[in-house]
Structure formats: C-alpha cells, structure tokens
PDB file of C-alpha atoms in Angstrom:
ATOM      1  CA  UNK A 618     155.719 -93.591  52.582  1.00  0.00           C
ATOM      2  CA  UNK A 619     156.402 -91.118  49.881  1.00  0.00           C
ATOM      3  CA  UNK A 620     153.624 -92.359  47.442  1.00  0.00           C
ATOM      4  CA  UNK A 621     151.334 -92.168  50.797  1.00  0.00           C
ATOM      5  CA  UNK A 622     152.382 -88.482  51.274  1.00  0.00           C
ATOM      6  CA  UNK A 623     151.689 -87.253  47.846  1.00  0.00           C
ATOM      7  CA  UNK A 624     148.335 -88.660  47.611  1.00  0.00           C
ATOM      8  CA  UNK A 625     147.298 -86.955  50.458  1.00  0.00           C
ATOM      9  CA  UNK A 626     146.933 -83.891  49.936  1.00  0.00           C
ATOM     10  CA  UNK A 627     144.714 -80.727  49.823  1.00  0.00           C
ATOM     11  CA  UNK A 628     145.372 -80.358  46.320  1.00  0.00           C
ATOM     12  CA  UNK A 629     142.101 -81.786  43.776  1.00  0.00           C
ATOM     13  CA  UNK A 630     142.809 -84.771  43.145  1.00  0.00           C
ATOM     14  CA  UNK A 631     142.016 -85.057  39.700  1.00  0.00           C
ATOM     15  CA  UNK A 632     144.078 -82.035  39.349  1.00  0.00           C
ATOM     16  CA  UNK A 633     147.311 -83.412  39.577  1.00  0.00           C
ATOM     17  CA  UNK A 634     149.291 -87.101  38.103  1.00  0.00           C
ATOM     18  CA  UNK A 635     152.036 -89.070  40.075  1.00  0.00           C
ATOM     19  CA  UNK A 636     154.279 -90.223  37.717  1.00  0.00           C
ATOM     20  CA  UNK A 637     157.058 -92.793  39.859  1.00  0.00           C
ATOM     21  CA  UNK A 638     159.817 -93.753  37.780  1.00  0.00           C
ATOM     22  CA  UNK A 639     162.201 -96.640  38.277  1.00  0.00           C
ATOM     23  CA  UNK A 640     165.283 -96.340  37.201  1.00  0.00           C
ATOM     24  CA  UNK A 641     166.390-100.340  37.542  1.00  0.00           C
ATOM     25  CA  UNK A 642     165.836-101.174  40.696  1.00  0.00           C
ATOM     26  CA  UNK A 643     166.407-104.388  42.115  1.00  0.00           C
ATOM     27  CA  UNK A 644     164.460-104.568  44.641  1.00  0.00           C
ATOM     28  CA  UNK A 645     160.973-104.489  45.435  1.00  0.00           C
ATOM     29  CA  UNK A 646     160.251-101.464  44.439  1.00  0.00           C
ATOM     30  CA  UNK A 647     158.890-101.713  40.548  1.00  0.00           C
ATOM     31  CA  UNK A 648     155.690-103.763  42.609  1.00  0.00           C
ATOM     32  CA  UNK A 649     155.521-101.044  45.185  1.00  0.00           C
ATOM     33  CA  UNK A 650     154.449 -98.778  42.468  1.00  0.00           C
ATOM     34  CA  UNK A 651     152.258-101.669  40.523  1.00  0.00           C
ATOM     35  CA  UNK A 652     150.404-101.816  44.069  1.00  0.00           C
ATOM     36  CA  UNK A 653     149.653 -98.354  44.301  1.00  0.00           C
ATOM     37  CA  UNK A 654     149.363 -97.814  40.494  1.00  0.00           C
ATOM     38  CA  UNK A 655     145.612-100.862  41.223  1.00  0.00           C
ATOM     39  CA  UNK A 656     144.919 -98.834  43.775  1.00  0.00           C
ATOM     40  CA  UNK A 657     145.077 -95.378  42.188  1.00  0.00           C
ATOM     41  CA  UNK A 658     144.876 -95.999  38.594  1.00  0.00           C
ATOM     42  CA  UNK A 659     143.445 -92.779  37.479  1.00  0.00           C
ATOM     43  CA  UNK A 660     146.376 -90.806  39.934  1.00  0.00           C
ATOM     44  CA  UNK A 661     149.545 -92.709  39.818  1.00  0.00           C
ATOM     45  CA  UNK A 662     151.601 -93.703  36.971  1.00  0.00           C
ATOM     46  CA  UNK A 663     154.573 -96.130  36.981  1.00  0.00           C
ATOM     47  CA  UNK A 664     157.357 -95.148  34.534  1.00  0.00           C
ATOM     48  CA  UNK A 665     160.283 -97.348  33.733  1.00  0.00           C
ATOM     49  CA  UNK A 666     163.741 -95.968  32.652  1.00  0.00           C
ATOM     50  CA  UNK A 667     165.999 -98.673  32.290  1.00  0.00           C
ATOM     51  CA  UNK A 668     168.506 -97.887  29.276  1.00  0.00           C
ATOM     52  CA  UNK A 669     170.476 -94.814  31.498  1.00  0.00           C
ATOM     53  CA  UNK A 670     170.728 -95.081  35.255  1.00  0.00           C
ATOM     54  CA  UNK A 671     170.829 -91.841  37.183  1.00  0.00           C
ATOM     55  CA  UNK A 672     168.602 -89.849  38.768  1.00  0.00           C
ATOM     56  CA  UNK A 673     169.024 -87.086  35.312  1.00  0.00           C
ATOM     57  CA  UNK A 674     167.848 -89.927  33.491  1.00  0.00           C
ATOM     58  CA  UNK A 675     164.999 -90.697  35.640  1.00  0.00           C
ATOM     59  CA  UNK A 676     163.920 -87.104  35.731  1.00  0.00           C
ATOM     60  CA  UNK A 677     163.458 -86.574  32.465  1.00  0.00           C
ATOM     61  CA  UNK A 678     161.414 -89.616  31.577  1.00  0.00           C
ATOM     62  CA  UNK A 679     159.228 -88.146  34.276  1.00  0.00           C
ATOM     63  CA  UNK A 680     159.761 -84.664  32.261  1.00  0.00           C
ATOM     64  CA  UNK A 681     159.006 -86.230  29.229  1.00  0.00           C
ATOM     65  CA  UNK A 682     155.985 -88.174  30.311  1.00  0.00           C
ATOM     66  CA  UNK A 683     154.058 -85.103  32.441  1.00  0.00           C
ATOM     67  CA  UNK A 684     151.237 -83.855  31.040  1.00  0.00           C
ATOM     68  CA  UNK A 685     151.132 -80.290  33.445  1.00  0.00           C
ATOM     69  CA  UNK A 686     152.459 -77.131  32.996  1.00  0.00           C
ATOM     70  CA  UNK A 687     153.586 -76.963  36.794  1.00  0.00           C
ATOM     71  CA  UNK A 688     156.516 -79.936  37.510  1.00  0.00           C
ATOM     72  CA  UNK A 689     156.909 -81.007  40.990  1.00  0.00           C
ATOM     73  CA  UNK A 690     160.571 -83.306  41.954  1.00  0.00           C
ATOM     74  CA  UNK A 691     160.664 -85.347  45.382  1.00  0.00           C
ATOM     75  CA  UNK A 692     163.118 -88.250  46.329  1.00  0.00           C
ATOM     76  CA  UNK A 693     162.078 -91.727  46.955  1.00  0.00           C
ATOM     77  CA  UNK A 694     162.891 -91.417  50.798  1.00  0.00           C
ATOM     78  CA  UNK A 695     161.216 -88.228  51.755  1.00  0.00           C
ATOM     79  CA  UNK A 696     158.010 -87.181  52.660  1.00  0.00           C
ATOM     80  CA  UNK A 697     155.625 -83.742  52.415  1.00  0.00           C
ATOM     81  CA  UNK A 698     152.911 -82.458  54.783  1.00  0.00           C
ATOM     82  CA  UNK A 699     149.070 -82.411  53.254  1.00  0.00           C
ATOM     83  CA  UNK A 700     149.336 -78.788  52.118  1.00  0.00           C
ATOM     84  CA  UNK A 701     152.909 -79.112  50.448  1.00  0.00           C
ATOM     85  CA  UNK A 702     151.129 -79.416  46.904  1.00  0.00           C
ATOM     86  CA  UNK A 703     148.435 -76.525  47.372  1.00  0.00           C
ATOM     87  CA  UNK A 704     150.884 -74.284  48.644  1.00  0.00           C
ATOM     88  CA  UNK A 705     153.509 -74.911  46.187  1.00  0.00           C
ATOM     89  CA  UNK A 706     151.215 -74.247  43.260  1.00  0.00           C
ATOM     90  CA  UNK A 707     149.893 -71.320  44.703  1.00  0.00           C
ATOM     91  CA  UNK A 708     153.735 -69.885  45.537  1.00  0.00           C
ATOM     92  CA  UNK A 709     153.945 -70.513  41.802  1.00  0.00           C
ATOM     93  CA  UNK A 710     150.927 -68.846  40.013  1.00  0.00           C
ATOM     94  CA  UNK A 711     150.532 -66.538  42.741  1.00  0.00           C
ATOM     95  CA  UNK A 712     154.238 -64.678  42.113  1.00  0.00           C
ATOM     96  CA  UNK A 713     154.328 -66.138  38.423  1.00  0.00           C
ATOM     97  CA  UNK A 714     157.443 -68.026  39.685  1.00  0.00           C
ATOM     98  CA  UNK A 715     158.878 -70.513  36.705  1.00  0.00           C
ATOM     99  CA  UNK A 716     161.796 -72.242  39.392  1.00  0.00           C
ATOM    100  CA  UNK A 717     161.130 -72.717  42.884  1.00  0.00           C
ATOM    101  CA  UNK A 718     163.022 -74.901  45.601  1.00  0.00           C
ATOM    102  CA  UNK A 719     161.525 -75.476  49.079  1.00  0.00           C
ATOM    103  CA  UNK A 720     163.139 -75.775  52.705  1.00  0.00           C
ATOM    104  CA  UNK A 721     164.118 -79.099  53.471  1.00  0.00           C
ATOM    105  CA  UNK A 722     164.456 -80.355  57.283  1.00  0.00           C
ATOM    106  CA  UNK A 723     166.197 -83.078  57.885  1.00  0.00           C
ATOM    107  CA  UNK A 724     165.243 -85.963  60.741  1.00  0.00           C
ATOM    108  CA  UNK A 725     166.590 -88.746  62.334  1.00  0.00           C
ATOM    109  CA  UNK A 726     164.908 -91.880  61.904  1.00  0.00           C
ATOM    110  CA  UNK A 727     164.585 -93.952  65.440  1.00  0.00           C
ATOM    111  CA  UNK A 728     166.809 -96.090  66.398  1.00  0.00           C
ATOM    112  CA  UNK A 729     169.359 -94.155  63.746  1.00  0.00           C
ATOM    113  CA  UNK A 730     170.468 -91.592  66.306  1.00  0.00           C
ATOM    114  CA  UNK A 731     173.966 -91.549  64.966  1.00  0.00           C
ATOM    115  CA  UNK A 732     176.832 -88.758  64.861  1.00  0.00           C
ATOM    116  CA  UNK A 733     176.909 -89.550  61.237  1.00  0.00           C
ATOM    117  CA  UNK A 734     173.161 -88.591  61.436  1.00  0.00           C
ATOM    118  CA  UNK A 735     173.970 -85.076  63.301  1.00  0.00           C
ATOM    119  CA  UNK A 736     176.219 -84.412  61.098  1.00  0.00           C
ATOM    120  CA  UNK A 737     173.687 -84.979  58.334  1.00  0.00           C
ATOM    121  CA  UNK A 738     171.294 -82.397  59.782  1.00  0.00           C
ATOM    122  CA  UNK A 739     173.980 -79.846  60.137  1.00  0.00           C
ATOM    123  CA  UNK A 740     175.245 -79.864  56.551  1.00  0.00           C
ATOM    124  CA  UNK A 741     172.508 -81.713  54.602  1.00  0.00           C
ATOM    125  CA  UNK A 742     170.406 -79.168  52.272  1.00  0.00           C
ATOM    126  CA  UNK A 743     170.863 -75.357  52.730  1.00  0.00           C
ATOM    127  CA  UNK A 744     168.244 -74.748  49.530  1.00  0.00           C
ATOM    128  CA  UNK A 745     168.714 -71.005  50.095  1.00  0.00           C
ATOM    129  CA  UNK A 746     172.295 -70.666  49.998  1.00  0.00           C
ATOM    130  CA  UNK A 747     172.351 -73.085  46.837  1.00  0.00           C
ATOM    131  CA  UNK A 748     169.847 -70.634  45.170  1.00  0.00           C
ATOM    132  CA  UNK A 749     171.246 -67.314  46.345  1.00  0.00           C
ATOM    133  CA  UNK A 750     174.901 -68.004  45.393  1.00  0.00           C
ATOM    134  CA  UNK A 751     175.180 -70.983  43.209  1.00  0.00           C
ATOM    135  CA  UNK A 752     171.986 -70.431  41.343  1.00  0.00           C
ATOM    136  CA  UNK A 753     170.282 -73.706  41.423  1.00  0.00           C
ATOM    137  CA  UNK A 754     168.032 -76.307  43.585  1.00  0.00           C
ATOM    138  CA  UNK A 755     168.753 -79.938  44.894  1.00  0.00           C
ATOM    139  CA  UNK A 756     166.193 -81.300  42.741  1.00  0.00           C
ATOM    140  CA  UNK A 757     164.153 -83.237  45.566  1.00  0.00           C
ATOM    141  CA  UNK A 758     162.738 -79.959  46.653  1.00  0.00           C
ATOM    142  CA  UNK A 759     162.286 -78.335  43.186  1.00  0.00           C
ATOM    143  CA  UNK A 760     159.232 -76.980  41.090  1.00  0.00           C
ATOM    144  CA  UNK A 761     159.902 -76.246  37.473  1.00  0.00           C
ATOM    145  CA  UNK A 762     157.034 -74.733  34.690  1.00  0.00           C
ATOM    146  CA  UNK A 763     157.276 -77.003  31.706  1.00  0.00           C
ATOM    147  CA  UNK A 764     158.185 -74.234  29.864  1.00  0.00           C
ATOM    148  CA  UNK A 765     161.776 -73.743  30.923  1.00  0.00           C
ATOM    149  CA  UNK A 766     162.514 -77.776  30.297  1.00  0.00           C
ATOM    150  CA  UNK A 767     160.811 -76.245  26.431  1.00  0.00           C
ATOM    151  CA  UNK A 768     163.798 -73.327  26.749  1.00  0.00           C
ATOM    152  CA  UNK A 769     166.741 -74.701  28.382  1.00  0.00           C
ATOM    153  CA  UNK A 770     166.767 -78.748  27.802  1.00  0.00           C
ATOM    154  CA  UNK A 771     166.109 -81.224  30.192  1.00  0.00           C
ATOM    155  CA  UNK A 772     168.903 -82.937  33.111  1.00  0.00           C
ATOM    156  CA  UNK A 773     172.080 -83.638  31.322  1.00  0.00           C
ATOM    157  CA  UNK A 774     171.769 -87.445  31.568  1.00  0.00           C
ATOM    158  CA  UNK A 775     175.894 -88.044  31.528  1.00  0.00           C
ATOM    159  CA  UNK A 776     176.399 -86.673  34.533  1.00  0.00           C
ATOM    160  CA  UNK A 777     176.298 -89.006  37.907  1.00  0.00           C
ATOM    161  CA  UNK A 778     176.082 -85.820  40.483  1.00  0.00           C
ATOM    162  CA  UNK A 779     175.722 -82.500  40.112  1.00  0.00           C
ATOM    163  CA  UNK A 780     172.883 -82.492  37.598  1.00  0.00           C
ATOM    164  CA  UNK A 781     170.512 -80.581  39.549  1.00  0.00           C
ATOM    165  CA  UNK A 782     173.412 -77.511  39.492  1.00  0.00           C
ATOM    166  CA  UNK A 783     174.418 -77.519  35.939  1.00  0.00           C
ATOM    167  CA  UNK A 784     170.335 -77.402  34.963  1.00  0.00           C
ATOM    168  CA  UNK A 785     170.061 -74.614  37.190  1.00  0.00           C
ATOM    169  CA  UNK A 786     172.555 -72.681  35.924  1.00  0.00           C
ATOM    170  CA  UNK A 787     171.394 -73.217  32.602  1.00  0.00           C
ATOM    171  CA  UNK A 788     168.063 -72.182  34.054  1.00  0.00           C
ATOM    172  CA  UNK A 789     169.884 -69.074  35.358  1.00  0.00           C
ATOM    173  CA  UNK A 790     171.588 -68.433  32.680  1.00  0.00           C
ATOM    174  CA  UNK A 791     168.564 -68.324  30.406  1.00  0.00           C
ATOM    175  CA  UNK A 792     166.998 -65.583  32.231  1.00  0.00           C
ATOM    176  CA  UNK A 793     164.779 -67.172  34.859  1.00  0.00           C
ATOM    177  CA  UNK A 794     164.338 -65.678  38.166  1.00  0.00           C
ATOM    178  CA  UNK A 795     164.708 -68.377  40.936  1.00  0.00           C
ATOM    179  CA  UNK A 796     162.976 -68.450  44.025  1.00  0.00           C
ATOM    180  CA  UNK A 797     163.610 -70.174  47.564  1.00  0.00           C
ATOM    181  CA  UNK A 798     160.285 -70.636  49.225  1.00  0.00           C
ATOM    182  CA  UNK A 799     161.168 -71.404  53.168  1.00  0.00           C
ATOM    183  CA  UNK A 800     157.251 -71.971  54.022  1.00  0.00           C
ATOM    184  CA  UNK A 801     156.722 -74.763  52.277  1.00  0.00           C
ATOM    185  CA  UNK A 802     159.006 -77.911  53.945  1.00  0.00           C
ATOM    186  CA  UNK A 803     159.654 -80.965  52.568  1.00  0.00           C
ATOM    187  CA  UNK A 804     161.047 -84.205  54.719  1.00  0.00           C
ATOM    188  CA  UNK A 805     164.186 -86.197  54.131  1.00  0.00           C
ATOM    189  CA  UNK A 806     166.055 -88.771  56.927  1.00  0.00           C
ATOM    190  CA  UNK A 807     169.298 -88.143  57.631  1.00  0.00           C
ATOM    191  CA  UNK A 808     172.171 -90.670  56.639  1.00  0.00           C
ATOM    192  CA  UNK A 809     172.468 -92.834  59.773  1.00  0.00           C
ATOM    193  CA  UNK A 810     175.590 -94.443  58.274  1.00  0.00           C
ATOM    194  CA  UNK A 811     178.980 -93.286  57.921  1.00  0.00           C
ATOM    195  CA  UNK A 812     179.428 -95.905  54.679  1.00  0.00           C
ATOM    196  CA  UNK A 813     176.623 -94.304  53.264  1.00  0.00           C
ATOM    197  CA  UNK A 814     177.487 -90.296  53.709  1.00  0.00           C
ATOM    198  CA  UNK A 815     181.096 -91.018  51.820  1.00  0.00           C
ATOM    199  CA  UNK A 816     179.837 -92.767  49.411  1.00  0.00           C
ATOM    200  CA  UNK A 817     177.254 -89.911  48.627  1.00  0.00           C
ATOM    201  CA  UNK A 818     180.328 -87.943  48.495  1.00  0.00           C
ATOM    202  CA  UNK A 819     182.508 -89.873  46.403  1.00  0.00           C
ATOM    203  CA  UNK A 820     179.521 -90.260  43.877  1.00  0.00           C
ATOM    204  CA  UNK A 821     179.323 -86.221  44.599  1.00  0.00           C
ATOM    205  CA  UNK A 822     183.237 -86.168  43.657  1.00  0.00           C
ATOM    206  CA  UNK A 823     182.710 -88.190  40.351  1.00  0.00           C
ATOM    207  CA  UNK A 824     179.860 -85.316  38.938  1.00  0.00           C
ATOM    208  CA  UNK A 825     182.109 -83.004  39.697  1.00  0.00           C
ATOM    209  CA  UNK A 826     184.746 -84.405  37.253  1.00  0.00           C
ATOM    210  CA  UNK A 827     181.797 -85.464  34.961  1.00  0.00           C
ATOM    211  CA  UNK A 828     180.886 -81.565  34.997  1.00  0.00           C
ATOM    212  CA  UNK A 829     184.349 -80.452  34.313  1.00  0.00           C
ATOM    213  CA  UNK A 830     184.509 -83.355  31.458  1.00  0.00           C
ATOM    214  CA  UNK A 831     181.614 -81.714  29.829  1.00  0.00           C
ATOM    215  CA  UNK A 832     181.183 -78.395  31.245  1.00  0.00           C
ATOM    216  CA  UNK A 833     184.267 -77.057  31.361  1.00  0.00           C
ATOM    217  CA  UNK A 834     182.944 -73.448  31.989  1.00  0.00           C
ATOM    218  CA  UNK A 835     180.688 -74.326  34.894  1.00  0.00           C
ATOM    219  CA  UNK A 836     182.683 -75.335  37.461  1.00  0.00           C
ATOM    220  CA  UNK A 837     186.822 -74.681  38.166  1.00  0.00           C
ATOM    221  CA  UNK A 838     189.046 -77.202  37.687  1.00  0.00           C
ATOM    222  CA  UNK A 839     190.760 -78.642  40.422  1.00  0.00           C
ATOM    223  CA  UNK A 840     194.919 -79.881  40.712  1.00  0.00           C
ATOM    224  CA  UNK A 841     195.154 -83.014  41.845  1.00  0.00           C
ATOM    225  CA  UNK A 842     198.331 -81.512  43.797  1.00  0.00           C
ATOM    226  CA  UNK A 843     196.965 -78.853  44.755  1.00  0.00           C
ATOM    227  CA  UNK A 844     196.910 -79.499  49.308  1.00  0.00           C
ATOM    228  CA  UNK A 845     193.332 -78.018  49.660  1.00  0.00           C
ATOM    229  CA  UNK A 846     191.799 -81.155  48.339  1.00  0.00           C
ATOM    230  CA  UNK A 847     193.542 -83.606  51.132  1.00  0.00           C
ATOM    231  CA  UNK A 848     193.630 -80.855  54.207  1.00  0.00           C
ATOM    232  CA  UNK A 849     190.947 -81.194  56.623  1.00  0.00           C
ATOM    233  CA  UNK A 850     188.773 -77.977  57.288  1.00  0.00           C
ATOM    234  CA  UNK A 851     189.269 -75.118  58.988  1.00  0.00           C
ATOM    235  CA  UNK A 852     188.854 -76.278  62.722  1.00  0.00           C
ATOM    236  CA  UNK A 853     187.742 -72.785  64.173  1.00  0.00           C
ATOM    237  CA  UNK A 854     185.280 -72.433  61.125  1.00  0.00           C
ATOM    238  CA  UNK A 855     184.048 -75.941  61.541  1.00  0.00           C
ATOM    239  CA  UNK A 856     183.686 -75.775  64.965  1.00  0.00           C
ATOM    240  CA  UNK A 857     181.987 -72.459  64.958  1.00  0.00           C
ATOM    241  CA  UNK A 858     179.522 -74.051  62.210  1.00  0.00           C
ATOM    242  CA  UNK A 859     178.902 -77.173  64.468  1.00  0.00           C
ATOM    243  CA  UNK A 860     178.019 -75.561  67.669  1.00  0.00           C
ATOM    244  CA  UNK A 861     175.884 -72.722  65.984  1.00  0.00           C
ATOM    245  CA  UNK A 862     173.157 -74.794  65.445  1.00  0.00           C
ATOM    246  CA  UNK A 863     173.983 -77.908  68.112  1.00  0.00           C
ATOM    247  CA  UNK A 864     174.959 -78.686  71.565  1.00  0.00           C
ATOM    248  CA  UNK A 865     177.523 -80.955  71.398  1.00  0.00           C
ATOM    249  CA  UNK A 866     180.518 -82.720  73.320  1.00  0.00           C
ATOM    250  CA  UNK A 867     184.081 -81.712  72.688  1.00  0.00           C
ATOM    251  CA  UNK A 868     184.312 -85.120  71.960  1.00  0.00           C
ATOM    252  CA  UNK A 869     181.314 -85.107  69.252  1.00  0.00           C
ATOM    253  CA  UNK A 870     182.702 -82.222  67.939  1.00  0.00           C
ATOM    254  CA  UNK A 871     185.888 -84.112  67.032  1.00  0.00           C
ATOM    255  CA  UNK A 872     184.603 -87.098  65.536  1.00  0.00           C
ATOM    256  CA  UNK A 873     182.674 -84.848  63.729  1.00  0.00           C
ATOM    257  CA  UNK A 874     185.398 -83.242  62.145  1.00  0.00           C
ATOM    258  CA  UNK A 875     186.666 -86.051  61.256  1.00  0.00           C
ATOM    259  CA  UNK A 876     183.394 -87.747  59.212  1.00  0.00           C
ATOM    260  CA  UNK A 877     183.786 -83.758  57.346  1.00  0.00           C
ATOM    261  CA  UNK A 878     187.471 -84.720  56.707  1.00  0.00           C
ATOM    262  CA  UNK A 879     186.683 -88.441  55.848  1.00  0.00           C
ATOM    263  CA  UNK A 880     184.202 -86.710  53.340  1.00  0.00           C
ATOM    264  CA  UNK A 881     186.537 -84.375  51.730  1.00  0.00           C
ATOM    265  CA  UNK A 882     188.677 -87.166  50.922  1.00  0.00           C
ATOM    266  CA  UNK A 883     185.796 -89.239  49.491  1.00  0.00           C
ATOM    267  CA  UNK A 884     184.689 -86.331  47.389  1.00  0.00           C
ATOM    268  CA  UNK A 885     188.658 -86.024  46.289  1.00  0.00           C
ATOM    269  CA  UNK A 886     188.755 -89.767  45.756  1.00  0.00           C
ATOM    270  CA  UNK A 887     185.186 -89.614  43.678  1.00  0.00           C
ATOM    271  CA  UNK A 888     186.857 -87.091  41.216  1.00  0.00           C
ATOM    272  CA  UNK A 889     190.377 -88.902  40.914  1.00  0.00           C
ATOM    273  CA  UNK A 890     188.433 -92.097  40.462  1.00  0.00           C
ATOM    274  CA  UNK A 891     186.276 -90.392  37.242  1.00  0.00           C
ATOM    275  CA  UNK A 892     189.211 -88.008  36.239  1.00  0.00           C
ATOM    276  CA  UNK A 893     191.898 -91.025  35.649  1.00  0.00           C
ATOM    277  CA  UNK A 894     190.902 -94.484  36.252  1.00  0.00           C
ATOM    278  CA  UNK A 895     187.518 -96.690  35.209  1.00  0.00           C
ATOM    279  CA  UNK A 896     185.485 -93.461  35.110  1.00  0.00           C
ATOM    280  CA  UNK A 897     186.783 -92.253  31.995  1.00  0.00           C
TER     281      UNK A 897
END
C-alpha cells in the first residue's frame, strides 16, 4: 500500500528513487519489496540493514544510499495522496526550505473502530506543535536537503525512540530554519489495539532514558520518586482536550483516561526498564 502510493504520483518519474529498507524483518516483507523492485527496477530499490535494528539505523542506510539532494521519510504503514511528492518538492525549492514536516491525519482502519483507536486520533501526531516548541519532526512526515545530514550527522543509531527529536534539535541547533507545511497530508492508521499503543509507549519510555544516557543536555532527567511519573493526568485538562475535538460518552471519556494513564505508566515503565534493568 505504501510502495503503491509513492509510485503514483505527479512527480517525473525518472525524477525521483524509492529506496525501501528492511531492517530484519521476519516476515514477508524483504519479497514484498523484491516484487516491486521486478516490477520497477529502474524506480525502486531494496536496501537491507541488518547489523543495527531501529528505525535510526534504517534511516540512515536509506541516507547513505540516496543519490538526491531533496530526502523524503514515510513509515511502512502509511500512505500519501498523488500530489504529496510534487508539492513537497515545490514547498522546498520554492521557500528554499532545508527541514520540512507535513500534517499527518490519522484514520481508522474498518473493522478497527476501537476507543484505543480514538484515542489514537486525538493524541497521535501534532507535527506543528513538535516543530514550534520542541524543534523537530516525527520522521514519517519529514523532508530533509542532503546537505544538513553533510552538517549535522545522520540519526543517532543507539537510540530506540526519540531519534527523530534529538536529530532535530541538532538540526536546530545548527542553524536551520524548520518548517511545518499543513497542506501537504500524509496518512497513517490509528493503533486499533490497546497492547499495541503501550507498547509504543514503553519503547517511547526506553529512548527517553537512551537520550538521557547519551544526551544528557537534551532532555531533563527524571526521579524515579518523583509522583508525576505514576499520577494520572489532569482530569479537567484531559477532558477538556478529549471533547475539543470529539463527541464522546462520559463513559468513553473515562476509559479514555484511563488508556492515557495506562500509557503514562508504560512510558514510566519503558524508562525504568532501560535506566536499571536489561536495558543498560
């Protein structure tokens, strides 16, 4: 589905690669990409990065491997509309942008209509607000020049989470102006399962004590005794966040709150875990 989507687009065709990387996959997917690399040989490219696993690690083989100046990211699950690429690279040479991240909606798949899924479109990517006030993009939504990977470095491949943030700070840091571009939307599905949202989060909770491990100045260290980590949030604030944007049950709202509380603790439990025990 994602292949299909960035093959068809506006954009000349011989004007732009699709590089896929697999980053040891055990399922089918390394012949997906064999399939599609017969059928497109002169457009698609299958990369394989077996020796780190990680989505840094993945990225930068893909990095490493480009041969454009202009560096478009998108996840294995989502998908683009036909003029995602055209537009993009226009946003881009157009305002002489170097880092861009796009507006990501979030869908429910059918037959996935959960309340784990709501709360997945509620919370799931707010690109702006990342950009405006913690000075980076989720990478499935980003477009970098090739010149700031030549400044700053590539993905720091140590890190399990949060390698998307601590590039874009460095990108910040380095003097880049970064750019949210809301007309240009990309297409992820929402986490139908609850299983699946915490253990986002606990994985989420593990960068974050990866990023304090090795980037100390980046990000402020938390006390394992310190109440905040194990309270639940604010239940005026949450609710006010909830039913901004959705008409919900009281009841929905509750169990809501309590999938954000379930993933605060997975988060907390994700850093413990990589702070003290087999993560270290």
């Amino acid at each position: 589905m994602t292949l299909d989507s960035v093959l068809d687009q506006t954009y000349p065709e011989t004007d732009y690669e699709v590089l896929a990387v697999d980053n040891g996959s055990t399922d089918e997917t390394r012949d997906v990409i064999g399939t599609y690399c017969e059928e497109y040989p002169d457009r698609v490219r299958l990369l394989v990065e077996d020796e780190i696993q990680g989505p840094a690690a993945a990225r930068n083989k893909g990095v490493a491997e480009a041969n454009g100046t202009i560096l478009g990211f998108i996840d294995a699950d989502m998908t683009v509309e036909e003029t995602w690429l055209e537009h993009a690279v226009q946003s881009m040479k157009s305002n002489d942008w170097s880092y861009m991240g796009c507006n990501v909606e979030i869908y429910v798949e059918e037959d996935k209509d959960t309340l784990t899924a709501t709360y997945n479109q509620i919370f799931g990517f707010p690109i702006q607000k990342y950009i405006e006030e913690q000075h980076f993009s989720g990478t499935g939504c980003l477009f970098v020049r090739s010149e700031v990977f030549d400044e700053v470095g590539n993905f720091d491949d140590r890190l399990f989470s949060g390698e998307d943030q601590e590039f874009g700070n460095r990108v910040y840091d380095a003097g880049f102006d970064q750019h949210y571009q809301p007309a240009i939307t990309m297409y992820h599905p929402a986490r139908s399962s609850l299983p699946a949202l915490l253990k986002k989060h606990f994985r989420h909770g593990r960068g974050r004590a990866q990023m304090q491990r090795y980037h100390p100045s980046r990000v402020q260290k938390p006390s394992v005794l310190n109440p905040r980590n194990y309270l639940p949030p604010h239940p005026i604030r949450f609710y006010k966040n909830v039913t901004d944007v959705a008409s919900l049950s009281w009841s929905d709202v509750i169990l809501l709150f309590f999938i954000a509380y379930m993933k605060r603790l997975s988060a907390t439990g994700g850093w413990a875990y990589e702070h003290f025990g087999e993560g270290e």
